[in-house]
mmCIF file of C-alpha atoms and ligand atoms in Angstrom:
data_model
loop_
_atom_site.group_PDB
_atom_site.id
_atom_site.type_symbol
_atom_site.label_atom_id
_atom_site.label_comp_id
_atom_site.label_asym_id
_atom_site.label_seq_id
_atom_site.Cartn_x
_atom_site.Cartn_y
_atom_site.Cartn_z
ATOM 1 C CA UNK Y 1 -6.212 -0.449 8.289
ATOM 2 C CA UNK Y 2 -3.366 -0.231 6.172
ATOM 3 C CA UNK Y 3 -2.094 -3.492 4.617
ATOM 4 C CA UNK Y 4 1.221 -4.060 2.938
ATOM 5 C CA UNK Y 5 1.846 -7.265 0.684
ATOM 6 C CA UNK Y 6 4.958 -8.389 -0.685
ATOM 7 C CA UNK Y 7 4.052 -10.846 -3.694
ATOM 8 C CA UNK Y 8 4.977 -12.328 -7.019
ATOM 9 C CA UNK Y 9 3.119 -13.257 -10.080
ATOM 10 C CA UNK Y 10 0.189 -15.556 -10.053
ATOM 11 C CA UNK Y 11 -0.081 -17.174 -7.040
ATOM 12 C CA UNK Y 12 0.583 -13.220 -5.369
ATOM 13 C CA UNK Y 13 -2.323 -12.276 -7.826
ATOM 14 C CA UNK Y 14 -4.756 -14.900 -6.024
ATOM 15 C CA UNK Y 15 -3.515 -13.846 -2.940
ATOM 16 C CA UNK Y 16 -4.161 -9.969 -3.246
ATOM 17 C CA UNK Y 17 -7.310 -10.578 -4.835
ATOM 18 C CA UNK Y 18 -8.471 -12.320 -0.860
ATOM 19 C CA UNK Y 19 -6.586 -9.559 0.836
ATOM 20 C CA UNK Y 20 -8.760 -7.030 -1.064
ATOM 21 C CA UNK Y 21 -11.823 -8.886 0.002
ATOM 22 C CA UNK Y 22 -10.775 -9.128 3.030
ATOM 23 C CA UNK Y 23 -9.936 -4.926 3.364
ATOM 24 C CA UNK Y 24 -13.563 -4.183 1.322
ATOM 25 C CA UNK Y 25 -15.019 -5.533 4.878
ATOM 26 C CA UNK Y 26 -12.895 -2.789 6.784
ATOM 27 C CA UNK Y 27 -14.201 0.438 5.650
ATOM 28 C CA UNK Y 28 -11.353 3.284 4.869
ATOM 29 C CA UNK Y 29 -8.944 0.399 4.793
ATOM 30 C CA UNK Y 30 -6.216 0.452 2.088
ATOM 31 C CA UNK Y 31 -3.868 -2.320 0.433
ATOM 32 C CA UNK Y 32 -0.499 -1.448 -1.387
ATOM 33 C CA UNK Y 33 1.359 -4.589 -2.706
ATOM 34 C CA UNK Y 34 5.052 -4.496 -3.569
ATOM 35 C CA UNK Y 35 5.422 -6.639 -6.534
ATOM 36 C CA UNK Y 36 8.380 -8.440 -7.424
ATOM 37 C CA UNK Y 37 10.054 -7.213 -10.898
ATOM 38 C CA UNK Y 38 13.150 -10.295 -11.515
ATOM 39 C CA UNK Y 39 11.137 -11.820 -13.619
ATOM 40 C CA UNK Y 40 10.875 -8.629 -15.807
ATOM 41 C CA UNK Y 41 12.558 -8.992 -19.571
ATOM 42 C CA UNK Y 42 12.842 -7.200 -22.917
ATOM 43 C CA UNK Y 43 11.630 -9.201 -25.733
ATOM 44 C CA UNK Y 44 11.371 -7.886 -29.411
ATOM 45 C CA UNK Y 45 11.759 -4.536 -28.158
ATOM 46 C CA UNK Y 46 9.198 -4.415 -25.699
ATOM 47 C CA UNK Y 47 9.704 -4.044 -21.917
ATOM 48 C CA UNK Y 48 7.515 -7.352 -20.089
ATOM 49 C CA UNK Y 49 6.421 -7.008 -16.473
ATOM 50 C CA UNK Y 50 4.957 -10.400 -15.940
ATOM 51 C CA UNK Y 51 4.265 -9.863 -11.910
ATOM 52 C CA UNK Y 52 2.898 -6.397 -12.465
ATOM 53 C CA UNK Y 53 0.872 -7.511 -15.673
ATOM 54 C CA UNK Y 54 -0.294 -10.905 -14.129
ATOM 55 C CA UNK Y 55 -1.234 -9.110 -10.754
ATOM 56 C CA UNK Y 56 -2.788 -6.326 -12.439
ATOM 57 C CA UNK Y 57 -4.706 -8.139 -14.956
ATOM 58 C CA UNK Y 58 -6.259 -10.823 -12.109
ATOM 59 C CA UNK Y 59 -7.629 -7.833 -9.869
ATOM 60 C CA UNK Y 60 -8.664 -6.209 -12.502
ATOM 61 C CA UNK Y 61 -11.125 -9.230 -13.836
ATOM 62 C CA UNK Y 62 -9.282 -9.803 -17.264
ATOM 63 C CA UNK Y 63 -6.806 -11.980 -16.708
ATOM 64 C CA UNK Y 64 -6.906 -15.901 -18.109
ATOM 65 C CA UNK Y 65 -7.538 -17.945 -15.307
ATOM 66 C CA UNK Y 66 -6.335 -20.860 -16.693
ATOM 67 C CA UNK Y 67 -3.401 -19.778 -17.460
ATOM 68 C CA UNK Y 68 -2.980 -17.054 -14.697
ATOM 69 C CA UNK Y 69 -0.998 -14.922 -17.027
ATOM 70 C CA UNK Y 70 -2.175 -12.872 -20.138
ATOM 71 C CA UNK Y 71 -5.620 -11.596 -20.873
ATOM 72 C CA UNK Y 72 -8.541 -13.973 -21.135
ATOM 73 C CA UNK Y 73 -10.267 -13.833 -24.741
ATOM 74 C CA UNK Y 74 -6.393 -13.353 -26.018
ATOM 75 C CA UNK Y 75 -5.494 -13.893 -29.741
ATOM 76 C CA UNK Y 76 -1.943 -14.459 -31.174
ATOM 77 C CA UNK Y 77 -1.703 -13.168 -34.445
ATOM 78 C CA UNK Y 78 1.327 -10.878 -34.000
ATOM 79 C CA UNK Y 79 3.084 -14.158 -32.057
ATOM 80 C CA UNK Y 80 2.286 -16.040 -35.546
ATOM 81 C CA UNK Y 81 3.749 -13.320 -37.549
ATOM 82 C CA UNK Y 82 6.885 -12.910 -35.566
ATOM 83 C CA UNK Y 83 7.188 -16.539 -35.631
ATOM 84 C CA UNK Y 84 6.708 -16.452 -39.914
ATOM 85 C CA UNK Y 85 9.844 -13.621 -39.377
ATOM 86 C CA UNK Y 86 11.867 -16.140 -37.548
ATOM 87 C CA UNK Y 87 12.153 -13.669 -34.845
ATOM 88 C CA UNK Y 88 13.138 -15.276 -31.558
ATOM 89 C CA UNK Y 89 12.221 -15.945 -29.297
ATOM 90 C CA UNK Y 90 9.466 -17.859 -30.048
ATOM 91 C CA UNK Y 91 8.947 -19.949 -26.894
ATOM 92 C CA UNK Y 92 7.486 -16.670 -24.938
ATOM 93 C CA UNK Y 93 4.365 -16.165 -25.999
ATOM 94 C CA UNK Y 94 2.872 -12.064 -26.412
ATOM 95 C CA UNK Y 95 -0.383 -11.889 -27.199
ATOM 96 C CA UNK Y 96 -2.150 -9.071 -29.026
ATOM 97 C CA UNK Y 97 -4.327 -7.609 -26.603
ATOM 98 C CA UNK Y 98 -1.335 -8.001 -24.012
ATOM 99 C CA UNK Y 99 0.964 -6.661 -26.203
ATOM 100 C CA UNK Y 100 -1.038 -3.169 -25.865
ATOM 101 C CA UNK Y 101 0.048 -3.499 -22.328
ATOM 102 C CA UNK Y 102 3.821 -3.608 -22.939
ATOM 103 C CA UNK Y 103 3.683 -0.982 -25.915
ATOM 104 C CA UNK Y 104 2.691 1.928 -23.500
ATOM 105 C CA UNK Y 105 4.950 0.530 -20.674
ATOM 106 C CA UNK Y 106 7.980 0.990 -23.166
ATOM 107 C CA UNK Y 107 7.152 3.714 -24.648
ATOM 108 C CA UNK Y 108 6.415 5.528 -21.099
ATOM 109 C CA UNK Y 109 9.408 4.223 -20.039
ATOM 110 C CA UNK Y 110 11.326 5.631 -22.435
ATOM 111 C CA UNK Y 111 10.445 9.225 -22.159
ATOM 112 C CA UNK Y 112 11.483 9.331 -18.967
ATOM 113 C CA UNK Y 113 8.450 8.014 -16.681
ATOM 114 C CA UNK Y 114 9.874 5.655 -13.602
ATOM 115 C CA UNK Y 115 8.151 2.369 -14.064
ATOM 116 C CA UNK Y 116 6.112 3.104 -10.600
ATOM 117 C CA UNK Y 117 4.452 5.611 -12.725
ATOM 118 C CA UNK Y 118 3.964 3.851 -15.482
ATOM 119 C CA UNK Y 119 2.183 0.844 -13.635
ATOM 120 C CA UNK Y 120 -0.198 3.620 -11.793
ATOM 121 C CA UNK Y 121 -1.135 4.959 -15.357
ATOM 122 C CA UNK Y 122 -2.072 1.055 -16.544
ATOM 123 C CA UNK Y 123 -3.599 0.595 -13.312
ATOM 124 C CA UNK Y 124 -5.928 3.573 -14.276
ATOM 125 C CA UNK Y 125 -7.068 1.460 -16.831
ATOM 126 C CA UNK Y 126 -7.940 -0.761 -14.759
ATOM 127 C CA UNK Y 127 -8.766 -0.266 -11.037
ATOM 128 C CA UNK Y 128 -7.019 -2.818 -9.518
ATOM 129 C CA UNK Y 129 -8.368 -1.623 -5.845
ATOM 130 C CA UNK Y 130 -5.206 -2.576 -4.690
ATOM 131 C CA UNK Y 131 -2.273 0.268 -5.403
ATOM 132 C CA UNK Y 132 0.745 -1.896 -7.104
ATOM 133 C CA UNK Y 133 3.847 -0.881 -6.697
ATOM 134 C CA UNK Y 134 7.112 -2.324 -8.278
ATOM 135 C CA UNK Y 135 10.052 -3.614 -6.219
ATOM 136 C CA UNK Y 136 12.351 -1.136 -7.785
ATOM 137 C CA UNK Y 137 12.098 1.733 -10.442
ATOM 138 C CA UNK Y 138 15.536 0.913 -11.434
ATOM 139 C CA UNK Y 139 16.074 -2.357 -14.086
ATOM 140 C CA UNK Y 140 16.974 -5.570 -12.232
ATOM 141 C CA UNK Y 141 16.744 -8.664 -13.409
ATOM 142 C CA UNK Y 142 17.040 -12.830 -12.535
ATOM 143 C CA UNK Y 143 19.224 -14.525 -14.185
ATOM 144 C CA UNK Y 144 20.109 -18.714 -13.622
ATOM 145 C CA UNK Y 145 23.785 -20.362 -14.234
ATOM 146 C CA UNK Y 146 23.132 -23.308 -15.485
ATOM 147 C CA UNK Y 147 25.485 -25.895 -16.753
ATOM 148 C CA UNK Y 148 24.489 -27.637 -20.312
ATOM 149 C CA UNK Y 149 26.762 -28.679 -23.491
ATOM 150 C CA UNK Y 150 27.544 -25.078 -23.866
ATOM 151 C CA UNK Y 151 29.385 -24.819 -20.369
ATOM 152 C CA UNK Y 152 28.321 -22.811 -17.148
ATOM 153 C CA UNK Y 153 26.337 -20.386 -18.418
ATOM 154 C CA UNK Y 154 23.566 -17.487 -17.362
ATOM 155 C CA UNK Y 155 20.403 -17.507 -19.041
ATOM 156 C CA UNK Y 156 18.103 -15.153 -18.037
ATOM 157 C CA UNK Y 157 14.827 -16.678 -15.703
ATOM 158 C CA UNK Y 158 12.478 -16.072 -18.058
ATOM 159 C CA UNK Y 159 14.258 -18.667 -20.342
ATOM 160 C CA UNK Y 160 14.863 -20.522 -17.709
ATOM 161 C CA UNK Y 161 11.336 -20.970 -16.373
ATOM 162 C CA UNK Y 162 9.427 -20.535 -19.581
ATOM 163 C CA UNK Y 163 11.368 -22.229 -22.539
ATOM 164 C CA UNK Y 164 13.338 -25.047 -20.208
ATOM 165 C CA UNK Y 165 10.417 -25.229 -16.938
ATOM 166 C CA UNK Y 166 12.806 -24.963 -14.895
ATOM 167 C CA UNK Y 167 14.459 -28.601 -16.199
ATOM 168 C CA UNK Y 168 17.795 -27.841 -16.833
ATOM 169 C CA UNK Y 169 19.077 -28.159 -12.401
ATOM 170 C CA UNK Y 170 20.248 -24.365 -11.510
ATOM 171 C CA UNK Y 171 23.258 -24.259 -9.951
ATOM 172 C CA UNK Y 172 22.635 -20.209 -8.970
ATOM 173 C CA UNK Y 173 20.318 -17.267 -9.178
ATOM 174 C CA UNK Y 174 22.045 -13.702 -10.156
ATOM 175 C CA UNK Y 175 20.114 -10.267 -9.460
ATOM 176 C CA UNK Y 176 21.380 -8.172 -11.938
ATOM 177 C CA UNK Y 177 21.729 -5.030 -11.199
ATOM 178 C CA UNK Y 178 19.544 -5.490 -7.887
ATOM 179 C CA UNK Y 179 22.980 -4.092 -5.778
ATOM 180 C CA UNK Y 180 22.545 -0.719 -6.871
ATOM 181 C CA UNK Y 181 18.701 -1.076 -7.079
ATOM 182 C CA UNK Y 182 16.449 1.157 -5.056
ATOM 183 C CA UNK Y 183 13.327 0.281 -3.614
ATOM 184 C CA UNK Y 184 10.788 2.223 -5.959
ATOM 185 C CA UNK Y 185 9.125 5.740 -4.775
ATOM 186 C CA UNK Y 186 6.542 4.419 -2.172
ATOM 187 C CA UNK Y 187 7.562 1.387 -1.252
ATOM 188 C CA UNK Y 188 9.498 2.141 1.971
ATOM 189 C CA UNK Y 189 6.800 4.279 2.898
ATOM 190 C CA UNK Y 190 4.057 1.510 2.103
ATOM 191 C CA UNK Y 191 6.196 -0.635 4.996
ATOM 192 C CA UNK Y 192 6.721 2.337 7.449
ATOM 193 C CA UNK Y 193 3.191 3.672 7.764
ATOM 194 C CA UNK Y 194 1.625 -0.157 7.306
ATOM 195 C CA UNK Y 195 -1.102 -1.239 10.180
ATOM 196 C CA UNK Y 196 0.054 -5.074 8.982
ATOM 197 C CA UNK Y 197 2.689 -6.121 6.643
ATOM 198 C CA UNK Y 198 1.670 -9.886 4.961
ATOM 199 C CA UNK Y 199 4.349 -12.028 3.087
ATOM 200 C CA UNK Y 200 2.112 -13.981 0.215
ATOM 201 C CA UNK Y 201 2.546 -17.718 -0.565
ATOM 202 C CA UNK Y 202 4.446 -16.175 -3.687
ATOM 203 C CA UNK Y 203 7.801 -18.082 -5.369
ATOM 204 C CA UNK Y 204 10.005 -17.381 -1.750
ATOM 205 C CA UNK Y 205 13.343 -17.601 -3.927
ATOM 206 C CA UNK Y 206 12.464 -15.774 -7.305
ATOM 207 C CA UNK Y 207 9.550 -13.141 -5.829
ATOM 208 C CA UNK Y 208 9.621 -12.881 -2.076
ATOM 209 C CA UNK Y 209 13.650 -13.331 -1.578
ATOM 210 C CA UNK Y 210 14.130 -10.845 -4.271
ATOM 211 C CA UNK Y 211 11.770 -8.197 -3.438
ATOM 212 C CA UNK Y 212 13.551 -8.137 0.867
ATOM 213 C CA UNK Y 213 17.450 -8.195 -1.522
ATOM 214 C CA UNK Y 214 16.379 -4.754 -2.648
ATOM 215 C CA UNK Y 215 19.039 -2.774 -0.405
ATOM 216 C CA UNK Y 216 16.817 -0.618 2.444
ATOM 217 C CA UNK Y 217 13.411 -3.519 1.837
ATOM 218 C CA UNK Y 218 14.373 -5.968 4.820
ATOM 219 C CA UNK Y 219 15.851 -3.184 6.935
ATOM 220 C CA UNK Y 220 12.484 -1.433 6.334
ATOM 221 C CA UNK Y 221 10.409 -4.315 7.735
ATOM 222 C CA UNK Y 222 12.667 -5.782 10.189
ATOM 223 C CA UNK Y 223 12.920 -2.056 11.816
ATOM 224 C CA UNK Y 224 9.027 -1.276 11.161
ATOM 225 C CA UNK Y 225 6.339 -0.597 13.368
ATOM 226 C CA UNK Y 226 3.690 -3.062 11.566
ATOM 227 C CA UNK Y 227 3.663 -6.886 12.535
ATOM 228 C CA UNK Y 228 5.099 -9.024 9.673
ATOM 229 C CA UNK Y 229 2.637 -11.889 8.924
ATOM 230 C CA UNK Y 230 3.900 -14.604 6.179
ATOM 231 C CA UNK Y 231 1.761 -17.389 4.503
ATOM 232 C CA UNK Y 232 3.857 -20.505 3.285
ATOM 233 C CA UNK Y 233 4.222 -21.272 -0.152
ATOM 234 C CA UNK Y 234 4.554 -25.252 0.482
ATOM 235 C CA UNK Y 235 1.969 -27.560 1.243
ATOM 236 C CA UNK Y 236 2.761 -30.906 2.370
ATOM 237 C CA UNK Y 237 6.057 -30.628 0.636
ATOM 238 C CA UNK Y 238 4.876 -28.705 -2.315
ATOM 239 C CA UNK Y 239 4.730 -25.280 -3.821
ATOM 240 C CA UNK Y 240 1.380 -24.198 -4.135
ATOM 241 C CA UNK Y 241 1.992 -22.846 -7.464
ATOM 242 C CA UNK Y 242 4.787 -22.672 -9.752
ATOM 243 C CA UNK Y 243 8.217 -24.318 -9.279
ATOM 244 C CA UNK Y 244 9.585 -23.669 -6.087
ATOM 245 C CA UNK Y 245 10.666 -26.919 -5.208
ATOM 246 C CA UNK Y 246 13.483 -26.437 -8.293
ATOM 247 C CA UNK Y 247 14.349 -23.140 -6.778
ATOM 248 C CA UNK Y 248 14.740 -23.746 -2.576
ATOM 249 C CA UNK Y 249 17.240 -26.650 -3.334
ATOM 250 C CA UNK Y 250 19.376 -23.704 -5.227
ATOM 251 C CA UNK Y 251 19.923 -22.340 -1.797
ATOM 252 C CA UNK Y 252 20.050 -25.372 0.398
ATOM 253 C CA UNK Y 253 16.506 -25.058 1.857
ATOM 254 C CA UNK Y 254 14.321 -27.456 2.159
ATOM 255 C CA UNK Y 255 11.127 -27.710 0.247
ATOM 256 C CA UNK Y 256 8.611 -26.848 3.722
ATOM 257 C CA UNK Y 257 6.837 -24.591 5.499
ATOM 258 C CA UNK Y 258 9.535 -24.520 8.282
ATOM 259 C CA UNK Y 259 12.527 -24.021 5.439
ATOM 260 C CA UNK Y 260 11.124 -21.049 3.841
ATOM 261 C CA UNK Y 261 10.101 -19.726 7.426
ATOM 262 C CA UNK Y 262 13.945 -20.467 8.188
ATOM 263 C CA UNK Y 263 15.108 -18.273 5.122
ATOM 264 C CA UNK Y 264 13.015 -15.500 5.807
ATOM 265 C CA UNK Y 265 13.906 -15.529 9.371
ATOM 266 C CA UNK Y 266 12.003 -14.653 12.183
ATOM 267 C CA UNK Y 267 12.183 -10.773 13.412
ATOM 268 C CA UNK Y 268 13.571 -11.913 16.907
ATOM 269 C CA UNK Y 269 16.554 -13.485 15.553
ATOM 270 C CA UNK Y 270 17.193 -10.679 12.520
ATOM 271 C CA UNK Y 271 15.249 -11.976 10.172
ATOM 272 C CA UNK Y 272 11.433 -10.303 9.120
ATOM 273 C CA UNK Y 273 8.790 -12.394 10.061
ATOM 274 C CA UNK Y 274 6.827 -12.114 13.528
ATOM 275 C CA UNK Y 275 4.279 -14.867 12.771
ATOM 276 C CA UNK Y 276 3.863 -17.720 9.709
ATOM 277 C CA UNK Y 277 0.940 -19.371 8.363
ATOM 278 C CA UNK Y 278 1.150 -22.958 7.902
ATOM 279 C CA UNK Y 279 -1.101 -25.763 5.978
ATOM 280 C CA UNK Y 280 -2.700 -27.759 8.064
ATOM 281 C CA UNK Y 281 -0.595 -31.258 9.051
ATOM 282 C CA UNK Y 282 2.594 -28.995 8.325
ATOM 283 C CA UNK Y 283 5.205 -27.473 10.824
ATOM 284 C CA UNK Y 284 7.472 -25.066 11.843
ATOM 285 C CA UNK Y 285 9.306 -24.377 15.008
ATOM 286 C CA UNK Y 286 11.435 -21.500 15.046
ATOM 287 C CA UNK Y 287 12.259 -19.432 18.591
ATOM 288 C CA UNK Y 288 10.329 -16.100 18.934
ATOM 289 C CA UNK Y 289 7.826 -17.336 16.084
ATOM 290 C CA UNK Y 290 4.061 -17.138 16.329
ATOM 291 C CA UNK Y 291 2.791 -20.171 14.065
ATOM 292 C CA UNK Y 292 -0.539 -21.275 13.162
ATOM 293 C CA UNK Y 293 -1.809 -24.326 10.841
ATOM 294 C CA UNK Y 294 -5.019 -23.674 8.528
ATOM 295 C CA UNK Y 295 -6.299 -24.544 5.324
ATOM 296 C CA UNK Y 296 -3.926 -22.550 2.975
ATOM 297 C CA UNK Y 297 -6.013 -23.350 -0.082
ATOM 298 C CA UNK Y 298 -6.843 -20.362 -2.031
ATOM 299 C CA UNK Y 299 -9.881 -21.606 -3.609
ATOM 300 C CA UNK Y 300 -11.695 -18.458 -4.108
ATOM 301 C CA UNK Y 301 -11.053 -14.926 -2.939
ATOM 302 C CA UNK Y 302 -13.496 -15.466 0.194
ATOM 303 C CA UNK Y 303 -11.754 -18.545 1.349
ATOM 304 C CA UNK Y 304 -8.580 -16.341 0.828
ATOM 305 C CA UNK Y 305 -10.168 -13.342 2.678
ATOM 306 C CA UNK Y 306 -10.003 -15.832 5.137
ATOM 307 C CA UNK Y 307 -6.610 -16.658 5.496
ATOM 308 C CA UNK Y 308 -5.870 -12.933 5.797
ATOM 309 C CA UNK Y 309 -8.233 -12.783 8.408
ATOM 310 C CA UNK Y 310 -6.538 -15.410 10.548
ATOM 311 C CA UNK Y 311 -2.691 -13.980 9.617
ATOM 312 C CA UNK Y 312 -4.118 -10.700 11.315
ATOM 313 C CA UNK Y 313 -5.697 -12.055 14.067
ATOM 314 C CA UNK Y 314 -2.187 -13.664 14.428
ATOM 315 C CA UNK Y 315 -0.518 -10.764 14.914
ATOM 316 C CA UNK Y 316 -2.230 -9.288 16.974
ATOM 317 C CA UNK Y 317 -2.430 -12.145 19.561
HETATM 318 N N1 FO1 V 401 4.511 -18.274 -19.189
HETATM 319 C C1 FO1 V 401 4.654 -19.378 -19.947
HETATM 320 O O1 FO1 V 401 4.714 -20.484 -19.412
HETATM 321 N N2 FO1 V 401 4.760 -19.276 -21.325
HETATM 322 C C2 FO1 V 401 4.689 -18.098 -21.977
HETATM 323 O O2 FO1 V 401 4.787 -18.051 -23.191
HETATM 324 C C3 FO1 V 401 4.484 -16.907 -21.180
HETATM 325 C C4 FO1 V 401 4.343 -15.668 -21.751
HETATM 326 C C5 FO1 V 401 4.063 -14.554 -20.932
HETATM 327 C C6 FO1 V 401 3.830 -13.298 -21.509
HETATM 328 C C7 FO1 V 401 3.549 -12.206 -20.717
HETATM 329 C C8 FO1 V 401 3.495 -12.360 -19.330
HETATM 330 O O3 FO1 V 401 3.220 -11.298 -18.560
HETATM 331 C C9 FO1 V 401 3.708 -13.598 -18.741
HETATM 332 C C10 FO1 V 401 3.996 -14.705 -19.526
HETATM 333 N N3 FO1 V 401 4.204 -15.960 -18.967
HETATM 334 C C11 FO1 V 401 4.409 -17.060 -19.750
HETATM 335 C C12 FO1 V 401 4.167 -16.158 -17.509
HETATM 336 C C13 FO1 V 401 5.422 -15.768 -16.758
HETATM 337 O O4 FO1 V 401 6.489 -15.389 -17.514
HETATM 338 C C14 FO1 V 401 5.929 -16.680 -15.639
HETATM 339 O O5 FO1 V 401 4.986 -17.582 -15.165
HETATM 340 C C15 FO1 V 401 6.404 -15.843 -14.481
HETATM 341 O O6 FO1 V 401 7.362 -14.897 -14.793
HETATM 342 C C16 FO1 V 401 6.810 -16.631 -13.252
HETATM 343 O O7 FO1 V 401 6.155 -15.953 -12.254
#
């Protein structure tokens, strides 16, 4: 079977790791997982992939699960030195081992290599067992209007999510530069020639709504042959992970299962989805929508496997 994820950072890094589990039971199976890149930003010279690096780091064993970002057994003795230099800023923290990471990204990226190619050469490293593709090859990025004492202003996410967490009320998300963006060499493929297309419980405004904006992605699954299974991102009212419930109000859905069902649309009515996973006690009612409740707890990658399990079995009822 060939599976096709769209996800985000960490909670898309969870999520992979069950639908991996999940694939290692099917023998010949494969999983591709189009990663969303918005959140990607240059600091101090260096290109940062947080998705890619966060996904790629939790398949691969290494990442800090506390944090669910960065390497685990991390140091941060170049962060203290920049920080001595008064080099800004200093409210995003690089660490030295993960630092490596963004040091061959840039310098790939700069002699010429698309950054689909540069994640497959890190991914050497590390043998993710899932292929990761980015979004786009092309640089696109989210920025925020906020308005503060300086006026109405955009700040880029990261800055947004990381220095303010996601305090200061948005009154809009930009793509930059996602208009002329191209989905990266793959990922239309990876959606055409799926068996089963899954939607993580990612960020549905910052990851999953940005990853279907890149022009030809939603055409791609709304037109494709594979059944397009989603998992919500809100249980009971509240984002799994991370901060969605500061992000859905941005574009007057509601914080539930059935509002980010209703923003991804379902496949009968134009939109891409042809069934959604709910938490149990939750609910959604949309026309031409297959829906199911379960525990969407992803407390280990076998209770995740799961989950996947049941999404499948979904579409194919
Ligand atoms: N998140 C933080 O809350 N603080 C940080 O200093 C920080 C640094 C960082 C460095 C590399 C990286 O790949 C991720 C990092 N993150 C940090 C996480 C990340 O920026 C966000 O959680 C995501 O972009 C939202 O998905």
């Amino acid at each position: 079977m060939r599976i096709t994820v769209l996800a985000g950072g960490v909670g898309g890094a969870r999520f992979l790791q069950g639908v991996r589990a999940y694939a290692a039971g099917l023998p010949g199976s494969e999983v591709t997982a189009i990663i969303n890149t918005g959140d990607d930003v240059t600091l101090h010279g260096l290109r940062i992939c947080p998705d890619l690096d966060s996904v790629m780091y939790t398949l691969a064993g290494a990442v800090d699960a506390e944090r669910g970002w960065g390497r685990e057994g991390e140091s941060w003795r170049i962060m203290a030195e920049l920080t001595e230099y008064g080099a800004e800023p200093t409210w995003f923290s690089l660490g030295d081992l993960d630092i490596a990471t963004h040091l061959v990204r840039t310098q790939m990226l700069a002699a010429g290599y698309p950054l689909s190619d540069v994640t497959a050469a890190l991914c050497q490293r590390w043998q993710t067992g899932v292929r990761l593709l980015p979004m786009t090859d092309e640089r696109c990025e989210t920025h925020v209007v906020i308005a503060d004492d300086n006026g109405r202003r955009a700040i880029h996410f990261q800055e947004w999510w990381v220095r303010h967490r996601a305090g200061i009320p948005a009154l809009e998300f930009v793509q930059v530069g996602l208009e002329s963006a191209r989905p990266a060499a793959g990922v239309l493929e990876s959606l055409t020639e799926a068996d089963q297309v899954l939607i993580g419980p990612s960020n549905p405004v910052v990851s999953i709504n940005t990853i279907l904006s890149v022009p030809g992605i939603r055409d791609a699954l709304r037109d494709g042959p594979a059944p397009v299974i989603g998992l919500s991102p809100i249980i009971g009212g509240s984002p799994v992970r991370g901060m969605a419930d500061a992000c859905l109000p941005v574009l007057g859905v509601e914080t539930s299962a059935a509002g980010v069902a209703g923003l991804y649309g379902a496949r009968s009515a134009g939109g891409v989805l042809d069934g959604w996973l709910v938490h149990t006690g939750d609910t959604t009612e949309l026309p031409g929508l297959a829906v199911r409740s379960r525990d969407l707890l992803m407390t280990s990658p076998e209770a995740t496997a799961a989950m996947v399990a049941d999404a499948v079995a979904l579409a194919g009822r």
